[in-house]
């Protein structure tokens, strides 16, 4: 018998059982997070090896769907939203198969629902251009459903398993983790796409004088039009999420409502009056910092303390550059460079596609200024957080209503 076993046999029986169980339990090693200590005489907590989503999250999701009206259930039920998305695609393919034998010269009437419409016949194949059309409305509606499907699918198949893997069990925490997973996916993709679109325009990199030279920009490159309308659909979907209560309200709920309303107004109005060049720049200013914000929050929720501190510093730098340098630069351009639009365009005419009377400068400036005021409010909250981090070395989600959200990393066996 080895010396260690002889030593163990000299211990009291109750302690010897616990010690032997401890040696055989793989969960006590450093390959997994530490479990909380338990009083002597109570069973040792066991960590389930399963990485499946929390039953609490699934039950909450099922209850959420059951409570929704049939008219809005597509916003929370990905199976229903997928059916809505497939319907025009099936109709499109059916037309493509049958039309050559019935009406070969008639264009497919279902393609504008999910493809960019409004091709200008006089444009060249090497540089195709697109105009505004009434088909833009069903196109936007279709992608509102797309974003609802993507949001809920990511929540069920990606964020909930990840939340379970990182030990998040409280329902509110799993929901927060899902929101930020979706935000990271969206803002990373569209921040990169916005940069790609800007490289195709004379406005790269924030060459603000080109926002106005050559106005009106009513004939759009296909990628610019698709990018603009799909972004518009995203902000409508975000507004629906808040209005329908699909997210737990935060402390800054009303600021978020104002932000989304102003954004929807700016996007829609800029599209109608042919100001898509400046719109692309404003989109990028919002998307790129929000990707870093979502990443920082995810690190915060899973309690990667060192990583989240570095991420917070990077986020503050990116936010400052895009939302408090480039945004101010855009405001400066609206105030000082907007009068440089061509003289013939300084009136309001639907037939000519020009909408630049003198008062339009204020209509562009004021909503952008309101957004900047909101960003300054969040900037203030951000520096309060930075100050607290410096003083206490603790990072928390300053927008959360639930004090338990950030520290809600509990072992698998804990039942709430």
Short mmCIF file of C-alpha atoms in Angstrom, two decimals:
data_model
loop_
_atom_site.label_atom_id
_atom_site.label_comp_id
_atom_site.label_asym_id
_atom_site.label_seq_id
_atom_site.Cartn_x
_atom_site.Cartn_y
_atom_site.Cartn_z
CA UNK A 1 0.00 0.00 0.00
CA UNK A 2 1.36 3.41 -0.93
CA UNK A 3 2.18 6.05 1.66
CA UNK A 4 -0.63 8.32 0.39
CA UNK A 5 -3.24 5.58 0.80
CA UNK A 6 -1.95 4.70 4.28
CA UNK A 7 -2.25 8.35 5.23
CA UNK A 8 -5.78 8.52 3.83
CA UNK A 9 -6.85 5.42 5.77
CA UNK A 10 -5.89 7.13 9.02
CA UNK A 11 -8.46 9.87 8.38
CA UNK A 12 -12.04 9.72 9.75
CA UNK A 13 -14.32 7.60 7.58
CA UNK A 14 -16.61 10.46 6.53
CA UNK A 15 -13.69 12.62 5.42
CA UNK A 16 -12.01 9.64 3.74
CA UNK A 17 -15.07 9.09 1.53
CA UNK A 18 -15.08 12.73 0.48
CA UNK A 19 -11.35 12.70 -0.21
CA UNK A 20 -11.56 9.59 -2.36
CA UNK A 21 -14.52 10.99 -4.25
CA UNK A 22 -12.58 14.21 -4.78
CA UNK A 23 -9.65 12.35 -6.32
CA UNK A 24 -11.97 10.50 -8.69
CA UNK A 25 -13.96 13.59 -9.65
CA UNK A 26 -12.52 15.12 -12.84
CA UNK A 27 -14.34 18.38 -12.14
CA UNK A 28 -11.93 19.39 -9.36
CA UNK A 29 -9.02 19.75 -11.79
CA UNK A 30 -8.11 23.02 -13.50
CA UNK A 31 -9.58 21.90 -16.80
CA UNK A 32 -12.93 23.34 -15.72
CA UNK A 33 -13.95 26.39 -13.63
CA UNK A 34 -13.92 26.03 -9.85
CA UNK A 35 -17.15 24.96 -8.20
CA UNK A 36 -18.35 26.80 -5.09
CA UNK A 37 -17.36 25.28 -1.76
CA UNK A 38 -20.05 23.33 0.11
CA UNK A 39 -20.44 22.67 3.85
CA UNK A 40 -19.03 19.41 5.19
CA UNK A 41 -21.56 16.61 5.17
CA UNK A 42 -23.37 17.84 2.01
CA UNK A 43 -23.02 16.28 -1.44
CA UNK A 44 -20.33 17.70 -3.67
CA UNK A 45 -21.91 19.73 -6.51
CA UNK A 46 -21.55 18.04 -9.85
CA UNK A 47 -21.09 19.87 -13.14
CA UNK A 48 -22.97 18.35 -16.01
CA UNK A 49 -20.79 17.76 -19.07
CA UNK A 50 -23.72 18.64 -21.30
CA UNK A 51 -23.42 21.88 -23.21
CA UNK A 52 -27.01 21.99 -24.36
CA UNK A 53 -29.05 25.18 -23.91
CA UNK A 54 -30.59 25.87 -20.54
CA UNK A 55 -34.10 24.41 -20.06
CA UNK A 56 -35.03 27.70 -18.44
CA UNK A 57 -34.20 29.54 -21.65
CA UNK A 58 -36.19 27.07 -23.77
CA UNK A 59 -39.23 27.26 -21.47
CA UNK A 60 -39.08 31.04 -21.51
CA UNK A 61 -38.86 31.04 -25.30
CA UNK A 62 -41.88 28.71 -25.63
CA UNK A 63 -43.86 30.88 -23.22
CA UNK A 64 -42.88 33.98 -25.15
CA UNK A 65 -44.18 32.53 -28.41
CA UNK A 66 -47.43 31.37 -26.80
CA UNK A 67 -48.17 34.85 -25.49
CA UNK A 68 -47.77 36.59 -28.84
CA UNK A 69 -50.61 37.40 -31.19
CA UNK A 70 -50.71 35.47 -34.45
CA UNK A 71 -50.06 38.75 -36.30
CA UNK A 72 -46.66 39.25 -34.66
CA UNK A 73 -45.67 35.68 -33.82
CA UNK A 74 -43.36 35.59 -36.82
CA UNK A 75 -41.12 38.04 -34.93
CA UNK A 76 -40.35 35.47 -32.21
CA UNK A 77 -40.98 32.13 -33.95
CA UNK A 78 -38.19 31.37 -36.47
CA UNK A 79 -40.10 28.45 -37.97
CA UNK A 80 -42.98 30.76 -38.89
CA UNK A 81 -40.70 33.52 -40.19
CA UNK A 82 -38.85 30.95 -42.31
CA UNK A 83 -42.13 29.91 -43.93
CA UNK A 84 -42.88 33.55 -44.75
CA UNK A 85 -39.41 33.95 -46.24
CA UNK A 86 -39.65 30.82 -48.37
CA UNK A 87 -43.03 31.68 -49.88
CA UNK A 88 -41.83 34.37 -52.35
CA UNK A 89 -38.76 32.29 -53.19
CA UNK A 90 -40.93 29.29 -54.08
CA UNK A 91 -43.20 31.52 -56.16
CA UNK A 92 -40.16 33.03 -57.88
CA UNK A 93 -38.74 29.60 -58.77
CA UNK A 94 -42.12 28.38 -59.94
CA UNK A 95 -42.41 31.36 -62.27
CA UNK A 96 -38.90 30.77 -63.60
CA UNK A 97 -39.81 27.17 -64.43
CA UNK A 98 -43.22 27.78 -66.00
CA UNK A 99 -43.05 31.28 -67.52
CA UNK A 100 -40.85 30.31 -70.50
CA UNK A 101 -43.70 28.07 -71.67
CA UNK A 102 -46.53 30.48 -70.89
CA UNK A 103 -45.33 34.11 -70.98
CA UNK A 104 -41.63 34.14 -71.89
CA UNK A 105 -41.40 37.93 -72.26
CA UNK A 106 -42.91 38.87 -68.89
CA UNK A 107 -40.38 39.57 -66.09
CA UNK A 108 -40.69 37.61 -62.88
CA UNK A 109 -43.06 39.59 -60.61
CA UNK A 110 -41.72 37.97 -57.43
CA UNK A 111 -38.05 38.88 -57.76
CA UNK A 112 -38.43 42.49 -56.45
CA UNK A 113 -39.65 41.12 -53.10
CA UNK A 114 -36.17 39.93 -52.17
CA UNK A 115 -33.95 41.31 -54.97
CA UNK A 116 -33.05 44.93 -55.64
CA UNK A 117 -35.48 46.44 -58.16
CA UNK A 118 -35.56 49.62 -60.23
CA UNK A 119 -32.89 48.97 -62.86
CA UNK A 120 -32.31 51.98 -65.11
CA UNK A 121 -32.31 50.70 -68.72
CA UNK A 122 -30.10 53.56 -69.93
CA UNK A 123 -27.26 52.55 -67.59
CA UNK A 124 -24.46 50.39 -68.93
CA UNK A 125 -23.87 46.73 -67.99
CA UNK A 126 -20.40 47.73 -66.78
CA UNK A 127 -21.90 50.29 -64.38
CA UNK A 128 -25.55 49.36 -63.70
CA UNK A 129 -27.64 51.90 -61.82
CA UNK A 130 -30.91 51.64 -59.91
CA UNK A 131 -33.59 54.15 -58.96
CA UNK A 132 -36.21 54.28 -56.23
CA UNK A 133 -39.37 52.29 -56.84
CA UNK A 134 -42.53 51.25 -55.00
CA UNK A 135 -41.10 47.74 -54.90
CA UNK A 136 -38.68 49.03 -52.26
CA UNK A 137 -41.49 48.79 -49.67
CA UNK A 138 -42.09 45.01 -49.93
CA UNK A 139 -38.32 44.57 -50.20
CA UNK A 140 -37.87 46.31 -46.82
CA UNK A 141 -40.75 44.33 -45.30
CA UNK A 142 -39.19 41.06 -46.49
CA UNK A 143 -35.88 41.86 -44.81
CA UNK A 144 -37.61 42.87 -41.59
CA UNK A 145 -38.75 39.23 -41.49
CA UNK A 146 -35.24 38.09 -42.45
CA UNK A 147 -33.76 39.90 -39.46
CA UNK A 148 -36.42 38.46 -37.16
CA UNK A 149 -35.54 34.97 -38.38
CA UNK A 150 -31.80 35.54 -38.02
CA UNK A 151 -32.20 37.07 -34.56
CA UNK A 152 -34.27 34.21 -33.12
CA UNK A 153 -32.28 31.50 -34.90
CA UNK A 154 -29.03 32.86 -33.48
CA UNK A 155 -30.64 33.02 -30.04
CA UNK A 156 -31.73 29.36 -30.12
CA UNK A 157 -28.91 27.68 -32.02
CA UNK A 158 -25.86 29.83 -31.17
CA UNK A 159 -26.20 32.14 -28.20
CA UNK A 160 -28.12 29.79 -25.89
CA UNK A 161 -25.61 26.91 -26.32
CA UNK A 162 -22.76 29.40 -25.85
CA UNK A 163 -24.41 30.84 -22.76
CA UNK A 164 -24.78 27.33 -21.35
CA UNK A 165 -21.14 26.58 -22.15
CA UNK A 166 -19.95 29.66 -20.26
CA UNK A 167 -22.16 28.89 -17.26
CA UNK A 168 -24.90 31.49 -17.74
CA UNK A 169 -28.19 30.17 -16.39
CA UNK A 170 -30.41 33.06 -15.34
CA UNK A 171 -33.04 33.77 -17.98
CA UNK A 172 -32.35 37.51 -18.09
CA UNK A 173 -28.64 36.87 -18.53
CA UNK A 174 -29.19 34.37 -21.35
CA UNK A 175 -31.43 36.93 -23.08
CA UNK A 176 -28.79 39.65 -22.74
CA UNK A 177 -26.13 37.32 -24.09
CA UNK A 178 -28.37 36.53 -27.07
CA UNK A 179 -29.01 40.19 -27.82
CA UNK A 180 -25.31 40.97 -27.90
CA UNK A 181 -24.47 37.88 -29.98
CA UNK A 182 -26.94 39.11 -32.60
CA UNK A 183 -25.59 42.66 -32.33
CA UNK A 184 -22.01 41.47 -32.83
CA UNK A 185 -23.01 39.42 -35.88
CA UNK A 186 -25.01 42.26 -37.43
CA UNK A 187 -22.72 45.22 -36.78
CA UNK A 188 -19.56 43.35 -37.77
CA UNK A 189 -21.07 42.28 -41.07
CA UNK A 190 -22.66 45.61 -41.94
CA UNK A 191 -19.71 47.65 -40.70
CA UNK A 192 -17.53 45.72 -43.15
CA UNK A 193 -20.13 45.97 -45.92
CA UNK A 194 -20.46 49.72 -45.34
CA UNK A 195 -16.70 50.11 -45.79
CA UNK A 196 -16.87 48.11 -49.01
CA UNK A 197 -19.72 50.27 -50.32
CA UNK A 198 -17.84 53.47 -49.45
CA UNK A 199 -14.81 52.30 -51.44
CA UNK A 200 -17.06 52.36 -54.52
CA UNK A 201 -18.07 55.98 -53.91
CA UNK A 202 -16.19 59.29 -54.22
CA UNK A 203 -16.79 59.84 -50.49
CA UNK A 204 -14.08 57.38 -49.38
CA UNK A 205 -12.62 57.95 -46.62
CA UNK A 206 -15.13 60.52 -45.31
CA UNK A 207 -14.42 62.90 -48.19
CA UNK A 208 -17.35 65.00 -47.02
CA UNK A 209 -17.32 67.53 -49.87
CA UNK A 210 -18.54 64.71 -52.15
CA UNK A 211 -21.70 64.41 -50.07
CA UNK A 212 -22.88 67.50 -51.95
CA UNK A 213 -20.87 67.82 -55.18
CA UNK A 214 -22.81 66.21 -57.99
CA UNK A 215 -26.11 66.09 -56.06
CA UNK A 216 -28.70 64.59 -56.63
CA UNK A 217 -27.56 60.97 -56.37
CA UNK A 218 -30.84 59.44 -57.51
CA UNK A 219 -29.19 56.72 -59.63
CA UNK A 220 -27.55 54.30 -57.20
CA UNK A 221 -25.10 51.48 -57.62
CA UNK A 222 -26.92 48.18 -56.95
CA UNK A 223 -24.81 47.40 -53.90
CA UNK A 224 -25.42 50.84 -52.40
CA UNK A 225 -29.18 50.50 -52.86
CA UNK A 226 -29.31 46.99 -51.40
CA UNK A 227 -27.10 48.00 -48.47
CA UNK A 228 -29.22 51.07 -47.75
CA UNK A 229 -32.60 49.34 -47.86
CA UNK A 230 -31.48 46.30 -45.86
CA UNK A 231 -30.09 48.63 -43.20
CA UNK A 232 -33.43 50.45 -43.21
CA UNK A 233 -35.16 47.10 -42.64
CA UNK A 234 -32.86 46.37 -39.71
CA UNK A 235 -33.77 49.60 -37.91
CA UNK A 236 -37.47 49.00 -38.47
CA UNK A 237 -37.05 45.53 -37.00
CA UNK A 238 -35.18 46.97 -34.02
CA UNK A 239 -37.98 49.46 -33.46
CA UNK A 240 -40.54 46.62 -33.57
CA UNK A 241 -38.46 44.68 -31.04
CA UNK A 242 -38.63 47.56 -28.59
CA UNK A 243 -42.29 48.38 -29.27
CA UNK A 244 -43.39 44.73 -28.94
CA UNK A 245 -41.33 44.22 -25.79
CA UNK A 246 -39.20 41.41 -27.25
CA UNK A 247 -36.25 42.69 -25.23
CA UNK A 248 -36.23 43.34 -21.51
CA UNK A 249 -36.31 47.17 -21.18
CA UNK A 250 -33.07 48.77 -20.06
CA UNK A 251 -32.55 51.87 -17.96
CA UNK A 252 -32.08 53.89 -21.16
CA UNK A 253 -35.24 52.46 -22.78
CA UNK A 254 -36.65 55.84 -23.83
CA UNK A 255 -33.29 57.04 -25.10
CA UNK A 256 -33.20 53.88 -27.26
CA UNK A 257 -36.71 54.60 -28.55
CA UNK A 258 -35.72 58.16 -29.46
CA UNK A 259 -32.51 56.90 -31.06
CA UNK A 260 -34.37 54.36 -33.23
CA UNK A 261 -37.07 56.83 -34.24
CA UNK A 262 -34.51 59.46 -35.23
CA UNK A 263 -32.50 56.83 -37.11
CA UNK A 264 -35.55 55.55 -39.03
CA UNK A 265 -36.47 59.14 -39.87
CA UNK A 266 -32.95 59.96 -41.06
CA UNK A 267 -32.59 56.80 -43.13
CA UNK A 268 -35.99 57.09 -44.80
CA UNK A 269 -35.73 60.80 -45.44
CA UNK A 270 -32.16 60.63 -46.78
CA UNK A 271 -33.19 57.86 -49.16
CA UNK A 272 -36.19 59.79 -50.45
CA UNK A 273 -34.27 63.02 -51.05
CA UNK A 274 -31.24 61.29 -52.64
CA UNK A 275 -28.73 61.78 -49.82
CA UNK A 276 -27.46 58.21 -49.74
CA UNK A 277 -23.78 59.21 -49.79
CA UNK A 278 -23.93 60.93 -46.42
CA UNK A 279 -26.29 58.18 -45.23
CA UNK A 280 -23.62 55.55 -45.91
CA UNK A 281 -21.16 57.51 -43.76
CA UNK A 282 -23.64 57.86 -40.87
CA UNK A 283 -24.40 54.13 -41.05
CA UNK A 284 -20.71 53.31 -40.70
CA UNK A 285 -20.36 55.68 -37.76
CA UNK A 286 -23.02 53.72 -35.90
CA UNK A 287 -22.21 50.18 -37.01
CA UNK A 288 -18.46 49.92 -36.38
CA UNK A 289 -18.48 51.21 -32.76
CA UNK A 290 -21.54 49.07 -31.97
CA UNK A 291 -19.65 45.94 -33.05
CA UNK A 292 -16.94 46.72 -30.46
CA UNK A 293 -19.63 47.49 -27.87
CA UNK A 294 -21.32 44.12 -28.41
CA UNK A 295 -17.99 42.29 -28.19
CA UNK A 296 -17.12 44.09 -24.94
CA UNK A 297 -20.48 43.20 -23.42
CA UNK A 298 -20.11 39.54 -24.34
CA UNK A 299 -16.73 39.44 -22.61
CA UNK A 300 -18.33 41.16 -19.64
CA UNK A 301 -21.16 38.63 -19.40
CA UNK A 302 -18.80 35.64 -19.45
CA UNK A 303 -16.50 37.38 -16.93
CA UNK A 304 -13.26 37.32 -18.90
CA UNK A 305 -11.92 40.10 -16.72
CA UNK A 306 -8.58 40.87 -18.37
CA UNK A 307 -9.93 40.62 -21.91
CA UNK A 308 -12.93 42.81 -21.17
CA UNK A 309 -10.72 45.56 -19.73
CA UNK A 310 -8.63 45.70 -22.91
CA UNK A 311 -11.80 45.47 -24.99
CA UNK A 312 -13.34 48.36 -23.07
CA UNK A 313 -10.32 50.53 -23.79
CA UNK A 314 -10.44 49.68 -27.49
CA UNK A 315 -14.18 50.33 -27.58
CA UNK A 316 -13.77 53.79 -26.00
CA UNK A 317 -11.13 54.68 -28.60
CA UNK A 318 -13.25 53.47 -31.54
CA UNK A 319 -16.40 55.15 -30.18
CA UNK A 320 -14.50 58.44 -29.74
CA UNK A 321 -13.12 58.37 -33.27
CA UNK A 322 -16.33 57.48 -35.10
CA UNK A 323 -19.02 59.11 -32.97
CA UNK A 324 -17.24 62.14 -31.59
CA UNK A 325 -14.77 62.98 -34.31
CA UNK A 326 -16.19 61.78 -37.61
CA UNK A 327 -19.77 62.57 -36.53
CA UNK A 328 -18.77 66.14 -35.66
CA UNK A 329 -16.95 66.31 -38.99
CA UNK A 330 -20.17 65.30 -40.76
CA UNK A 331 -22.12 67.95 -38.82
CA UNK A 332 -19.51 70.50 -39.87
CA UNK A 333 -19.96 69.40 -43.48
CA UNK A 334 -23.75 69.79 -43.28
CA UNK A 335 -23.38 73.30 -41.91
CA UNK A 336 -20.55 74.60 -44.10
CA UNK A 337 -20.39 72.38 -47.23
CA UNK A 338 -24.06 71.64 -47.91
CA UNK A 339 -24.57 75.10 -49.53
CA UNK A 340 -22.13 73.92 -52.25
CA UNK A 341 -24.79 71.75 -53.92
CA UNK A 342 -25.36 72.75 -57.55
CA UNK A 343 -27.40 75.94 -57.88
CA UNK A 344 -29.99 74.30 -60.12
CA UNK A 345 -30.79 71.77 -57.36
CA UNK A 346 -31.61 74.37 -54.67
CA UNK A 347 -35.34 73.89 -54.86
CA UNK A 348 -37.93 71.18 -54.29
CA UNK A 349 -38.99 69.20 -57.36
CA UNK A 350 -40.26 65.61 -57.41
CA UNK A 351 -40.00 65.45 -61.19
CA UNK A 352 -36.33 66.52 -61.21
CA UNK A 353 -35.39 64.51 -58.13
CA UNK A 354 -33.93 67.53 -56.30
CA UNK A 355 -34.88 68.50 -52.76
CA UNK A 356 -32.46 71.18 -51.60
CA UNK A 357 -34.35 74.36 -50.71
CA UNK A 358 -32.66 76.55 -48.13
CA UNK A 359 -34.49 75.01 -45.15
CA UNK A 360 -33.24 71.52 -46.01
CA UNK A 361 -29.90 72.29 -44.39
CA UNK A 362 -31.61 72.56 -41.01
CA UNK A 363 -33.68 69.44 -41.62
CA UNK A 364 -30.45 67.46 -42.14
CA UNK A 365 -28.51 69.11 -39.34
CA UNK A 366 -31.06 68.94 -36.50
CA UNK A 367 -31.68 65.13 -36.48
CA UNK A 368 -27.93 64.48 -36.75
CA UNK A 369 -27.37 66.89 -33.90
CA UNK A 370 -30.01 65.08 -31.81
CA UNK A 371 -28.20 61.81 -32.44
CA UNK A 372 -24.97 63.46 -31.38
CA UNK A 373 -26.60 64.62 -28.13
CA UNK A 374 -27.67 61.03 -27.42
CA UNK A 375 -24.16 59.83 -28.16
CA UNK A 376 -22.81 62.43 -25.73
CA UNK A 377 -25.20 61.11 -23.07
CA UNK A 378 -23.91 57.57 -23.62
CA UNK A 379 -20.36 58.95 -23.72
CA UNK A 380 -20.95 60.35 -20.24
CA UNK A 381 -22.17 56.95 -19.01
CA UNK A 382 -19.18 55.32 -20.65
CA UNK A 383 -16.69 57.52 -18.81
CA UNK A 384 -18.50 56.90 -15.54
CA UNK A 385 -17.90 53.22 -16.24
CA UNK A 386 -14.23 53.83 -17.13
CA UNK A 387 -13.76 55.82 -13.93
CA UNK A 388 -15.32 53.01 -11.89
CA UNK A 389 -13.05 50.48 -13.60
CA UNK A 390 -9.98 52.56 -12.75
CA UNK A 391 -11.07 52.94 -9.13
CA UNK A 392 -12.50 49.46 -8.46
CA UNK A 393 -11.20 47.25 -11.32
CA UNK A 394 -14.79 46.10 -11.84
CA UNK A 395 -16.66 46.26 -15.14
CA UNK A 396 -20.45 46.17 -15.15
CA UNK A 397 -23.14 46.72 -17.76
CA UNK A 398 -24.28 50.25 -16.92
CA UNK A 399 -27.41 49.84 -19.02
CA UNK A 400 -28.69 46.78 -17.16
CA UNK A 401 -31.72 46.89 -14.91
CA UNK A 402 -30.82 43.69 -13.09
CA UNK A 403 -27.93 43.94 -10.62
CA UNK A 404 -27.52 40.19 -10.83
CA UNK A 405 -27.05 40.11 -14.56
CA UNK A 406 -23.33 40.62 -14.71
CA UNK A 407 -22.38 38.18 -11.97
CA UNK A 408 -24.86 35.56 -13.03
CA UNK A 409 -22.40 32.75 -13.67
CA UNK A 410 -23.73 29.82 -11.70
CA UNK A 411 -22.88 26.12 -11.67
CA UNK A 412 -24.97 23.75 -13.74
CA UNK A 413 -26.55 22.11 -10.72
CA UNK A 414 -27.88 25.33 -9.20
CA UNK A 415 -31.69 25.63 -9.37
CA UNK A 416 -33.30 29.05 -9.13
#
